[in-house]
Coordinates of C-alpha atoms in Angstrom, one line a residue:
X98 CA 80.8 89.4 94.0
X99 CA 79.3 86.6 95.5
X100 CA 77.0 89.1 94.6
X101 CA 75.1 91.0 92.0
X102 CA 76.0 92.7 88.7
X103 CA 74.6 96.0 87.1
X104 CA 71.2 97.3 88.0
X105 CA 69.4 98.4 85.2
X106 CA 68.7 102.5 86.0
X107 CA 64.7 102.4 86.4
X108 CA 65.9 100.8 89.5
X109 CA 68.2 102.2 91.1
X110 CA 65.7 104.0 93.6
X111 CA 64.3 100.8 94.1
X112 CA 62.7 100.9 97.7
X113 CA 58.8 99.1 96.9
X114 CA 58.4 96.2 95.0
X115 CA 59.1 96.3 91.2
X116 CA 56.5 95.0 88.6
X117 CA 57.8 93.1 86.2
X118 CA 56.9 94.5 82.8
X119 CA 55.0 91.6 81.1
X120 CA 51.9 91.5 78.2
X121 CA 50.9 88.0 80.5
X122 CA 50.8 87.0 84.1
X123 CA 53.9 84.3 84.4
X124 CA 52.7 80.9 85.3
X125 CA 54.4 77.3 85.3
X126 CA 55.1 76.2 82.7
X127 CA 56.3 79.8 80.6
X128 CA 56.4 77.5 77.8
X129 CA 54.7 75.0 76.1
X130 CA 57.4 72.7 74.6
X131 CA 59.0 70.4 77.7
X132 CA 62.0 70.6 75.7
X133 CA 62.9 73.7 77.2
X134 CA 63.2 71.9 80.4
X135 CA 65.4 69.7 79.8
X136 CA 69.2 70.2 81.0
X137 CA 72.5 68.8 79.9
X138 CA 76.3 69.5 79.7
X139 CA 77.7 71.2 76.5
X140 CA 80.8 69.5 75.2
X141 CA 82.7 70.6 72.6
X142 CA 79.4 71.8 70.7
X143 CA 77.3 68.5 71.6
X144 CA 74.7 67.9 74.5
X145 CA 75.0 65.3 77.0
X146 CA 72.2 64.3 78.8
X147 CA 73.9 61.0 80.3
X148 CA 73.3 59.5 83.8
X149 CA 74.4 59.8 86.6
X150 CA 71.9 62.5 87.5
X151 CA 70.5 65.2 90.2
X152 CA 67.9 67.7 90.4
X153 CA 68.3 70.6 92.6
X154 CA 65.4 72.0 94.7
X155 CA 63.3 74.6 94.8
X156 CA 63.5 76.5 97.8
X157 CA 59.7 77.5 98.3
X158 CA 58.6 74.3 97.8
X159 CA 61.5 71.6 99.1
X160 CA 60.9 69.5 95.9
X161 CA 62.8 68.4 93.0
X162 CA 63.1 70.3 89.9
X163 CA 64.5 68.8 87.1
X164 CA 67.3 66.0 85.9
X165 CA 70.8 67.4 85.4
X166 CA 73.5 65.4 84.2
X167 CA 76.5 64.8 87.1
X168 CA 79.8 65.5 84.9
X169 CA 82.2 63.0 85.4
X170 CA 86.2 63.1 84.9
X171 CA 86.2 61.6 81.3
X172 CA 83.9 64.5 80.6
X173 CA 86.3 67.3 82.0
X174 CA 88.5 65.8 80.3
X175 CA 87.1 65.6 76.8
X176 CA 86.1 69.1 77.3
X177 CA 89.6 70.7 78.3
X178 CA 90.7 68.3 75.0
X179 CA 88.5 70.4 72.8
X180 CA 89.1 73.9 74.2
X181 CA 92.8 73.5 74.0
X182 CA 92.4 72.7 70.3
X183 CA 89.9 75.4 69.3
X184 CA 91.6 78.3 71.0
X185 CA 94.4 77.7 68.7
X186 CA 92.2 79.2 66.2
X187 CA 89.8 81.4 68.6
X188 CA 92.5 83.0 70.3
X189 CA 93.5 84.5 67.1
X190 CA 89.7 85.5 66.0
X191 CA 89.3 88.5 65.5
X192 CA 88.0 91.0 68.3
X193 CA 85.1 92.5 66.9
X194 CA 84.1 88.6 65.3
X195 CA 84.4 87.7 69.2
X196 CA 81.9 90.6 70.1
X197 CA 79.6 89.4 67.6
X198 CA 79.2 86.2 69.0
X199 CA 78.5 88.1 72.2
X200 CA 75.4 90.5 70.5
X201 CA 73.9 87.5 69.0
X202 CA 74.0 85.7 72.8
X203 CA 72.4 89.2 74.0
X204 CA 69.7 88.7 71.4
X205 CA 68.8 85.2 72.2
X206 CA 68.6 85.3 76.1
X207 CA 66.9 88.7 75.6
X208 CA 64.0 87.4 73.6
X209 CA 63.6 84.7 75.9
X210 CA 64.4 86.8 79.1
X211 CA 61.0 85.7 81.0
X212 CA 61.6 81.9 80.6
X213 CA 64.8 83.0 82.4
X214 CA 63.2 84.6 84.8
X215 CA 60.7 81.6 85.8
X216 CA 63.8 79.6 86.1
X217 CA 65.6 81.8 88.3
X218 CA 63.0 82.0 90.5
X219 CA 62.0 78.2 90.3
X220 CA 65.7 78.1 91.1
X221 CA 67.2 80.5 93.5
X222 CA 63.8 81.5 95.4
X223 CA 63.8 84.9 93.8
X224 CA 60.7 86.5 93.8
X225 CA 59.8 87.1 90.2
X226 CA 60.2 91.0 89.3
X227 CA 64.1 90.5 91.0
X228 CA 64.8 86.9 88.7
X229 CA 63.7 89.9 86.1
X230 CA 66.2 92.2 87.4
X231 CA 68.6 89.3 87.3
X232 CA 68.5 88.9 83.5
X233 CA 68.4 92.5 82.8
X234 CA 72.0 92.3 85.0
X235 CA 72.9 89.1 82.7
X236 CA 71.9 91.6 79.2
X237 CA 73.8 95.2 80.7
X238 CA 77.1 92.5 81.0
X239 CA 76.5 90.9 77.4
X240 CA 76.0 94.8 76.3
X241 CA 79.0 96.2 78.1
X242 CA 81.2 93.4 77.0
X243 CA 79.5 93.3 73.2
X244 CA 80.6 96.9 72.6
X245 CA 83.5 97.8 74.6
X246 CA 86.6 98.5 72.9
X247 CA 89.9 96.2 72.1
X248 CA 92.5 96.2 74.7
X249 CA 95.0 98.5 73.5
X250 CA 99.2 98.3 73.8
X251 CA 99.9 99.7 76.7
X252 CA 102.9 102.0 75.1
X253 CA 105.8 102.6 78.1
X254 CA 108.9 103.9 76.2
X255 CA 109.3 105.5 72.8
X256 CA 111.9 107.1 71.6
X257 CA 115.3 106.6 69.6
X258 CA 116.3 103.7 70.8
X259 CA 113.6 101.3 72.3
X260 CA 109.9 101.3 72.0
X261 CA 108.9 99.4 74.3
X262 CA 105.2 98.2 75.1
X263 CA 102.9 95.8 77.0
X264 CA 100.2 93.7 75.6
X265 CA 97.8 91.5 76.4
X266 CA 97.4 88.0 75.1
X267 CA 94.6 85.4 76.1
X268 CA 95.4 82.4 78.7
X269 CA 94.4 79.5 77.4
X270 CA 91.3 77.8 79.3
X271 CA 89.0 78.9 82.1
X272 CA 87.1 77.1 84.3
X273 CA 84.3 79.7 85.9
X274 CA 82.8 78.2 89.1
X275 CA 79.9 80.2 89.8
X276 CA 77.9 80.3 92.8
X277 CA 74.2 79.5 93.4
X278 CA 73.2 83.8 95.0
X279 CA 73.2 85.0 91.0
X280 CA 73.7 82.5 88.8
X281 CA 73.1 83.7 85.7
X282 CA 74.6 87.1 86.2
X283 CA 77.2 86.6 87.6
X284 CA 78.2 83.3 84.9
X285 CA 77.7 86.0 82.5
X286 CA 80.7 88.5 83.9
X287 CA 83.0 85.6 83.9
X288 CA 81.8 83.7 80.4
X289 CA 81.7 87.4 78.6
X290 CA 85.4 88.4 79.7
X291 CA 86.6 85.3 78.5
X292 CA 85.3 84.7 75.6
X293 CA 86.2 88.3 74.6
X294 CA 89.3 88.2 75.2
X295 CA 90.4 84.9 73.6
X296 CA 89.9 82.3 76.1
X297 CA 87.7 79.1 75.8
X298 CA 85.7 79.2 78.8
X299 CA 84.2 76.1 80.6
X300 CA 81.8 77.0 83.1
X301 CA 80.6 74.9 86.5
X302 CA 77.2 76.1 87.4
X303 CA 76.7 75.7 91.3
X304 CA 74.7 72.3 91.6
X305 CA 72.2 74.0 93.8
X306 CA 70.9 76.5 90.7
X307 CA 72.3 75.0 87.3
X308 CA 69.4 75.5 85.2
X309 CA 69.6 79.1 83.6
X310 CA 73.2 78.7 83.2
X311 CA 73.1 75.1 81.4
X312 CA 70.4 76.4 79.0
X313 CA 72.0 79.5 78.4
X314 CA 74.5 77.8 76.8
X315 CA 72.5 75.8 74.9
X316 CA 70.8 78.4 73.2
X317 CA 73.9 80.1 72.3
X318 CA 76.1 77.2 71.8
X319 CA 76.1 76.9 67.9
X320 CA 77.0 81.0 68.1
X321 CA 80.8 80.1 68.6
X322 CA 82.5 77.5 67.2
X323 CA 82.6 73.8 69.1
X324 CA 85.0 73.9 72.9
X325 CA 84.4 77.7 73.0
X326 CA 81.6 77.7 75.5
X327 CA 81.1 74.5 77.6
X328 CA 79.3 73.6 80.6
X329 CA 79.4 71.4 83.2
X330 CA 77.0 70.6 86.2
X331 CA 78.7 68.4 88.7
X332 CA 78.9 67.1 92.5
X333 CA 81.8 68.2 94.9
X334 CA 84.6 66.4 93.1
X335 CA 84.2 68.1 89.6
X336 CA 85.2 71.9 91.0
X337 CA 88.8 69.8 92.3
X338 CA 89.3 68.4 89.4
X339 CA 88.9 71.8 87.6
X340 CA 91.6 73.1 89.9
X341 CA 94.0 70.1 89.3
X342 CA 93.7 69.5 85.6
X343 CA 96.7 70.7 84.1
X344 CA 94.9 72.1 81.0
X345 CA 93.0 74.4 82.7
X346 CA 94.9 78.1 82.8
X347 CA 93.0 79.9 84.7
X348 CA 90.3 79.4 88.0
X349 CA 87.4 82.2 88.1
X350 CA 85.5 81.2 91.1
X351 CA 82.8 83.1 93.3
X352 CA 81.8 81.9 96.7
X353 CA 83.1 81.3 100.4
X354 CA 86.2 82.1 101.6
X355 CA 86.8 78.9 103.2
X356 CA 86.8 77.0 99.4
X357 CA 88.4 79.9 98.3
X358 CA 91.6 78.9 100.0
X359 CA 91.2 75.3 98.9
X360 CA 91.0 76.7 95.6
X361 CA 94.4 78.1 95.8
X362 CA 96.0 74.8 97.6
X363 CA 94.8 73.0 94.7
X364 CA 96.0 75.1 92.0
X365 CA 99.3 75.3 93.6
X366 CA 100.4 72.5 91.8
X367 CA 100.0 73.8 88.3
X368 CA 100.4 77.4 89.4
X369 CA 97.1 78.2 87.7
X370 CA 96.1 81.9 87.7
X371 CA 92.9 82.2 89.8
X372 CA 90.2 85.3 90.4
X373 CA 88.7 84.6 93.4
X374 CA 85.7 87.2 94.5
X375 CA 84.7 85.4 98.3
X376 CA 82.5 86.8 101.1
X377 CA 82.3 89.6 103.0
X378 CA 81.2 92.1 105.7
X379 CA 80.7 95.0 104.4
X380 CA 79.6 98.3 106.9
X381 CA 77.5 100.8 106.1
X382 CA 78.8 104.4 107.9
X383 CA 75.7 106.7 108.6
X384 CA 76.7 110.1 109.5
X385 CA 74.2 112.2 111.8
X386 CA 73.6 114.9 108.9
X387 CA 71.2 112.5 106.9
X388 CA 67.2 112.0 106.7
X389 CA 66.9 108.4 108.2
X390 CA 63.5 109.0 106.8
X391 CA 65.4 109.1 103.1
X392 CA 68.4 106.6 103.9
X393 CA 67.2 104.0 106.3
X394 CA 64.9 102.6 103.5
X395 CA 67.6 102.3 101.3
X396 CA 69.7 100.8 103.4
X397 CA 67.6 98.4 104.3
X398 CA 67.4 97.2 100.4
X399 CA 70.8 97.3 100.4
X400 CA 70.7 95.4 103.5
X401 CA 67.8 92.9 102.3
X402 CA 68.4 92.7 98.7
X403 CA 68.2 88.9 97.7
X404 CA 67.0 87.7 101.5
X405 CA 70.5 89.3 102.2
X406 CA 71.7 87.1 99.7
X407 CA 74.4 89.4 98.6
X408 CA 78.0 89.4 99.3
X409 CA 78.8 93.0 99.2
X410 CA 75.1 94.2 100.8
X411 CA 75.6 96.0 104.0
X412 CA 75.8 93.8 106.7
X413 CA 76.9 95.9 109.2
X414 CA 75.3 99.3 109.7
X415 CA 76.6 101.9 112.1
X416 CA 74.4 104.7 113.1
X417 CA 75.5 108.0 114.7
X418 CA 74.0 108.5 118.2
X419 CA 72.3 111.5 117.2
X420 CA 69.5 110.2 114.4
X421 CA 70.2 105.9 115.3
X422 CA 66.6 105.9 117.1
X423 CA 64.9 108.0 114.9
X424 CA 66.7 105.6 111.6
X425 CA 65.8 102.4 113.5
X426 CA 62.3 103.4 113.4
X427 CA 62.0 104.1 109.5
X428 CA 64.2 101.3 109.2
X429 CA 62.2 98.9 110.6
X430 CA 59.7 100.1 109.6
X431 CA 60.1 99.7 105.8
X432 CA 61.3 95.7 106.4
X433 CA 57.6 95.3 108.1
X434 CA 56.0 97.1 104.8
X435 CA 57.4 94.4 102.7
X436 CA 55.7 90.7 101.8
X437 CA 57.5 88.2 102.2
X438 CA 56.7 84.6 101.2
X439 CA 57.3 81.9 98.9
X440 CA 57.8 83.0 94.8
X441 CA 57.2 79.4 93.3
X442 CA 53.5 81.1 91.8
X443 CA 55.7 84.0 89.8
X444 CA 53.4 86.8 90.7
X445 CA 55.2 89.7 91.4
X446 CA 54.7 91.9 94.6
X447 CA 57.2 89.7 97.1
X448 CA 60.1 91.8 98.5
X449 CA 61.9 88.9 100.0
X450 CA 61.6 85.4 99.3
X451 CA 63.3 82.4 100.9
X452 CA 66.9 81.4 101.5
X453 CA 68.2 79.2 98.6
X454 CA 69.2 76.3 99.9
X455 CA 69.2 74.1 103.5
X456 CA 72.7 74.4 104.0
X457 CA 72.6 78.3 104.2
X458 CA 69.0 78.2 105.8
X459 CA 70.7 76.7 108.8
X460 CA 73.4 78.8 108.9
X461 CA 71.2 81.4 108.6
X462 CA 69.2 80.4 111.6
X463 CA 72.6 79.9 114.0
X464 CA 72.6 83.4 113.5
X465 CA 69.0 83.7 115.1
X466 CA 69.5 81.4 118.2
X467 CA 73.1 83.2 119.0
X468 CA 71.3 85.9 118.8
X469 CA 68.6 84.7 121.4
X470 CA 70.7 82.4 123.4
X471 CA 72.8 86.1 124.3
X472 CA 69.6 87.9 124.9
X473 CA 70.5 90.9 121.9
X474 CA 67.2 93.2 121.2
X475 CA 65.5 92.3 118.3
X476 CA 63.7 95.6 117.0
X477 CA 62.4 93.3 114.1
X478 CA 61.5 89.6 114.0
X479 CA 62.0 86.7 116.8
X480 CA 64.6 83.5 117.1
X481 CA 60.2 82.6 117.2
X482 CA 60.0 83.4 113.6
X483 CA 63.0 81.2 112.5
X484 CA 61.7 78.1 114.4
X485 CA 58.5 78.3 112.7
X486 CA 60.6 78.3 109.9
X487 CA 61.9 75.3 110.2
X488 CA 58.4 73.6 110.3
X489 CA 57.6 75.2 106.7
X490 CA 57.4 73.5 103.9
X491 CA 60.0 76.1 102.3
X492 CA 63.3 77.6 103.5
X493 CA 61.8 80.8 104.5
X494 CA 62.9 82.8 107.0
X495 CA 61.4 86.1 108.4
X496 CA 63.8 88.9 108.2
X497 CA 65.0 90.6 111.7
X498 CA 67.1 93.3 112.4
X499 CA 69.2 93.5 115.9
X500 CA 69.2 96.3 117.8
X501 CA 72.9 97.6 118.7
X502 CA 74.9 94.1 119.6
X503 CA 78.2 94.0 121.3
X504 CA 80.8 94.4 118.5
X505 CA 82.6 90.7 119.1
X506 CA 79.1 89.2 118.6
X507 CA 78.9 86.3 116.6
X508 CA 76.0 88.7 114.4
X509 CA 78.8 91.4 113.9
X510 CA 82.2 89.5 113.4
X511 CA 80.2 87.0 111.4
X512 CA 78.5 86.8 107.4
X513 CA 75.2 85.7 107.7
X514 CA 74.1 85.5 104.3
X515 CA 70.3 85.8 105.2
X516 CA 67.9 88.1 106.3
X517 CA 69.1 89.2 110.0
X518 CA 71.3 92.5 109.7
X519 CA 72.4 94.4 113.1
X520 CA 72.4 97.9 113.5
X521 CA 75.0 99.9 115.7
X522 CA 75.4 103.1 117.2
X523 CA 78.3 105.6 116.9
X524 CA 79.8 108.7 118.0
X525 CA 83.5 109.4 116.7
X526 CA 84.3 109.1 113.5
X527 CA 88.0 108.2 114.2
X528 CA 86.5 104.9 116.3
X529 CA 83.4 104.2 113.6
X530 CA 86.8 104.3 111.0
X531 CA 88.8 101.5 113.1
X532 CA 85.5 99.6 113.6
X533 CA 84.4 99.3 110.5
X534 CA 88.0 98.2 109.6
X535 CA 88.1 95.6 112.1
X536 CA 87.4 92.5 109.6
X537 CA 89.3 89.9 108.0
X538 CA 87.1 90.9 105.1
X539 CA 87.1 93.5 102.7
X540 CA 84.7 93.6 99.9
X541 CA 82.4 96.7 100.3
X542 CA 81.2 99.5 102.0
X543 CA 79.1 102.2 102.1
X544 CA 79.6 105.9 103.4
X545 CA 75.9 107.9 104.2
X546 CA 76.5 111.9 104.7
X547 CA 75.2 115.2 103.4
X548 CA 78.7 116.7 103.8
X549 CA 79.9 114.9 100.3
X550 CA 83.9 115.9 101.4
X551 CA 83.4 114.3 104.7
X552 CA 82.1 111.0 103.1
X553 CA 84.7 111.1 100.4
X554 CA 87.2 111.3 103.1
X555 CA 85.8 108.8 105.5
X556 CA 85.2 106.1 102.2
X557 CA 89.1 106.9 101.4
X558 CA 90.0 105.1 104.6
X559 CA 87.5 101.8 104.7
X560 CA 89.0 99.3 103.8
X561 CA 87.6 97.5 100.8
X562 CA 87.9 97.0 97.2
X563 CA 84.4 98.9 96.8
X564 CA 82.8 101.8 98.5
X565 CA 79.4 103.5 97.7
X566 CA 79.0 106.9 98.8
X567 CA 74.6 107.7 99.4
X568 CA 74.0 104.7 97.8
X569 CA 73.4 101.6 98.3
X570 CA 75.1 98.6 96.9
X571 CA 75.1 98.2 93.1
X572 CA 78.0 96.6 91.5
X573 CA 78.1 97.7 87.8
X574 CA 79.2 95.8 84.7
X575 CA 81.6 98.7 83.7
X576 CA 83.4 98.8 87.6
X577 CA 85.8 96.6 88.6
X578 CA 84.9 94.4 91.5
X579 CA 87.9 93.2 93.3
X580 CA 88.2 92.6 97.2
X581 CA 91.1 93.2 99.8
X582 CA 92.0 91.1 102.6
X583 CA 90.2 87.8 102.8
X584 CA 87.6 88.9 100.4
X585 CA 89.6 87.9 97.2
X586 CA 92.7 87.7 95.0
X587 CA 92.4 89.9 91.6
X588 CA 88.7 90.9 90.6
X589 CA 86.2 91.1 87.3
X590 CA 84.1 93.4 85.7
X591 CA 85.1 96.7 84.2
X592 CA 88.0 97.1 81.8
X593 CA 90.7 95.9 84.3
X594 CA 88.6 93.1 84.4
X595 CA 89.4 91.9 81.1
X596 CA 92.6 92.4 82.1
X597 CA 92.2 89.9 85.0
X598 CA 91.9 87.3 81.5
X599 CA 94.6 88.2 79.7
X600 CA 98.2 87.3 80.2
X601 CA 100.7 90.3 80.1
X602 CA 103.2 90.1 77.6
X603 CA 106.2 93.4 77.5
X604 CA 107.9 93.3 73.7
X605 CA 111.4 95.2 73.8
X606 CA 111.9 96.7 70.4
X607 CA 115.6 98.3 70.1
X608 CA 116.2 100.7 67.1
X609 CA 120.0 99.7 66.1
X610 CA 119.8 98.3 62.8
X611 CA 120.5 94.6 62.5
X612 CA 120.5 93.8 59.0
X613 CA 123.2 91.9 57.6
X614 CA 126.0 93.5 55.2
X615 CA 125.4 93.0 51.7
X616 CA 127.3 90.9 49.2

């Protein structure tokens, strides 16, 4: 989803910063042993900690964090060696042994869950109490997966003559390539529907934030036997490799669309079974009938959420004529209320911290300067505020909303994936419909009325594989996550999810006797 996974409940009205529950203030290092910060690559139940390496960097500071091993070929390849041996035996483990693996991994991450934390936020930029929220997404997955039930036979026909039924049967092996917006969490949906299902799972951390996932497996490596769970960090040729290698079933992948449909080129060949969950553009439809005084600050942390690092957050948000003033104003004014700044101290109280890396940072800030070279309002923020930005010692940008641009511009047919969000007005619902539709994109989407029949009917017709109705976006471990359009092929999450894992076997059973006659 190049996004996020299931909020824990507490937060789900989440509209001022969240304290992290803690009996200590965090501070670098959480622990004492430096053992914990080392990485490597998990192969077939050993680590490797050989050159060549890389250290990804933390985007508050602009330095190097730690060494991480660069996977090579020979390594993919002794790791797809291993998994196709030991899922001759794990693909016929029991179900509930598979789930027990998975509670024990629950166990472990959750009594080292603020560790995690620090990392993510060293990491991905996160401000500290939403790295938290980020490993509580990581345990609700590990739960929902840890106790959910077998898939059953599907029965289709029973009678006198033929029973017939559909099962489900693991794959084989799957390479998840997860992206840098969630690591951990969203690792997590693709490593627990695999494993639970019978697959071996080898899983490519994005090289900008491979820390939590790399020493998540570690921790939980000796829980399942040896090629079960493997990782690998590596550079741009390791995810095509992945994609090639004709011992690889299937290709999990979260991220752009544009490698998404390199990711299907490449599988071509072997005629892999790929999951892709890619970008979107999600609109948020806000019908006159509503407070802005109770929506517009939701919105904007649906908006917001993760520096707008989110792939299903709202990134287009249409306001009927009638209240659009009036929600600008609270909406606006509750991105102001925030603090924003760098996260690399772990003290909780940041809203919004900086954009992960420099690639997106300077997408981010094209945005900006479009905006200002066509002379759109902004109602919060400056193109002023991302120059200075680019003179920091961090990749911090100030978060701006843009007061009702034309609908071709580049900040509405676009996906940022930052902290610049437009807002639009609106007057018939028929046009709002056909506008909101008017995307190569369909991931999400949000509906905002009193009049629940009238949002019901209007989220019936948007396009996208989810819709939230007076809510904003929170993608939940038990609903499927799949997007239309451009946004995707097949999704995770959920019980179809697992399905996504499983290949789909139909067994024809006719009744007429067959035995042979007796002598």
């Amino acid at each position: 989803m190049a996004g996020a996974c299931n909020l824990p409940r507490r937060c789900y009205r989440m509209l001022a910063p969240v304290p992290v529950k803690q009996s200590r203030a965090y501070s670098q290092p959480i622990r004492p042993d430096k053992q914990f910060y080392s990485f490597a690559n998990l192969i077939n139940g050993r680590l490797r900690h050989c050159a060549p390496f890389q250290q990804a960097i933390n985007p508050s500071t602009k330095e190097a964090l730690w060494d991480v091993p660069i996977a090579t070929e020979s390594d993919l390849n002794a790791a797809t060696a291993a998994a196709t041996e030991v899922f001759r035996t794990w693909s016929r483990t029991p179900w509930a042994r598979r789930q027990d693996g998975l509670k024990k991994a629950k166990s472990i991450l959750d009594s080292a869950k603020q560790d995690f934390a620090a990392l993510l936020s060293w990491e991905g930029g996160k401000p500290i109490q939403f790295a938290a929220l980020e490993v509580e997404q990581a345990l609700a997955i590990l739960d929902f997966h840890a106790t959910h039930e077998p898939l059953e036979d599907r029965l289709i026909q029973d009678d006198d003559e033929l029973r017939l039924t559909l099962r489900y049967a693991p794959m084989g092996t799957v390479a998840a390539i997860c992206p840098w917006n969630f690591p951990l969490a969203l690792a997590m949906s693709k490593v627990c529907a695999a494993l639970l299902t019978g697959n071996c799972v080898i899983v490519k951390p994005s090289p900008f934030t491979p820390y939590s996932v790399l020493k998540f497996a570690e921790l939980v490596k000796d829980l399942f036997p040896p090629g079960v769970l493997q990782t690998l960090n590596g550079d741009e040729k390791l995810g095509p490799l992945m994609c090639s290698h004709p011992d690889i079933q299937k290709i999990s992948f979260t991220g752009s669309i544009a490698t998404g449909k390199r990711i299907v080129a490449s599988t071509a060949s072997t005629l892999k079974r790929v999951t892709l969950e890619l970008g979107g553009n999600s609109a948020s439809i806000v019908c006159p009938d509503v407070d802005p005084a109770v929506v517009a600050p939701q919105i904007a942390m649906g908006a917001f959420f993760n520096s707008g690092q989110l792939c299903v957050a709202s990134k287009r948000i249409y306001v009927h004529n009638d209240i659009y003033d009036e929600f600008l104003e609270a909406m606006v004014g509750t991105v102001r209320s925030w603090v924003v700044g760098e996260t690399s101290d772990l003290q909780p109280g940041t809203m919004l911290g900086p954009v992960q890396n420099e690639n997106q940072y300077n997408v981010v800030r094209g945005f900006f300067k479009d905006a200002e070279d066509n002379g759109y309002k902004f109602a919060l923020g400056s193109p002023i505020d991302a120059d200075a930005s680019a003179r920091s010692k961090s990749f911090l940008i100030r978060p701006a909303i843009i007061d009702n641009p034309p609908d071709e511009s580049m900040i509405v047919r676009g996906e940022p994936f930052g902290p610049i969000v437009p807002v639009l007005r609106w007057d018939d619902e028929e046009e709002i419909i056909k506008r909101a539709n008017d995307t190569n994109t369909g991931l999400g989407g949000a509906v905002w009325s009193a009049d629940v029949d009238r949002a019901h009917a209007i989220a019936e017709r948007i396009e996208a594989g989810t819709v939230w109705i007076n809510g904003y976006e929170r993608p939940l471990a038990q609903a499927y996550c799949a997007g239309q359009k451009e946004s995707g092929l097949g999704g995770e999450l959920g019980t179809e999810g697992l399905r996504g894992f499983c290949n789909a076997q139909t067994v024809h059973y006719y009744k007429t006797p067959v035995a042979g006659r007796r002598t």
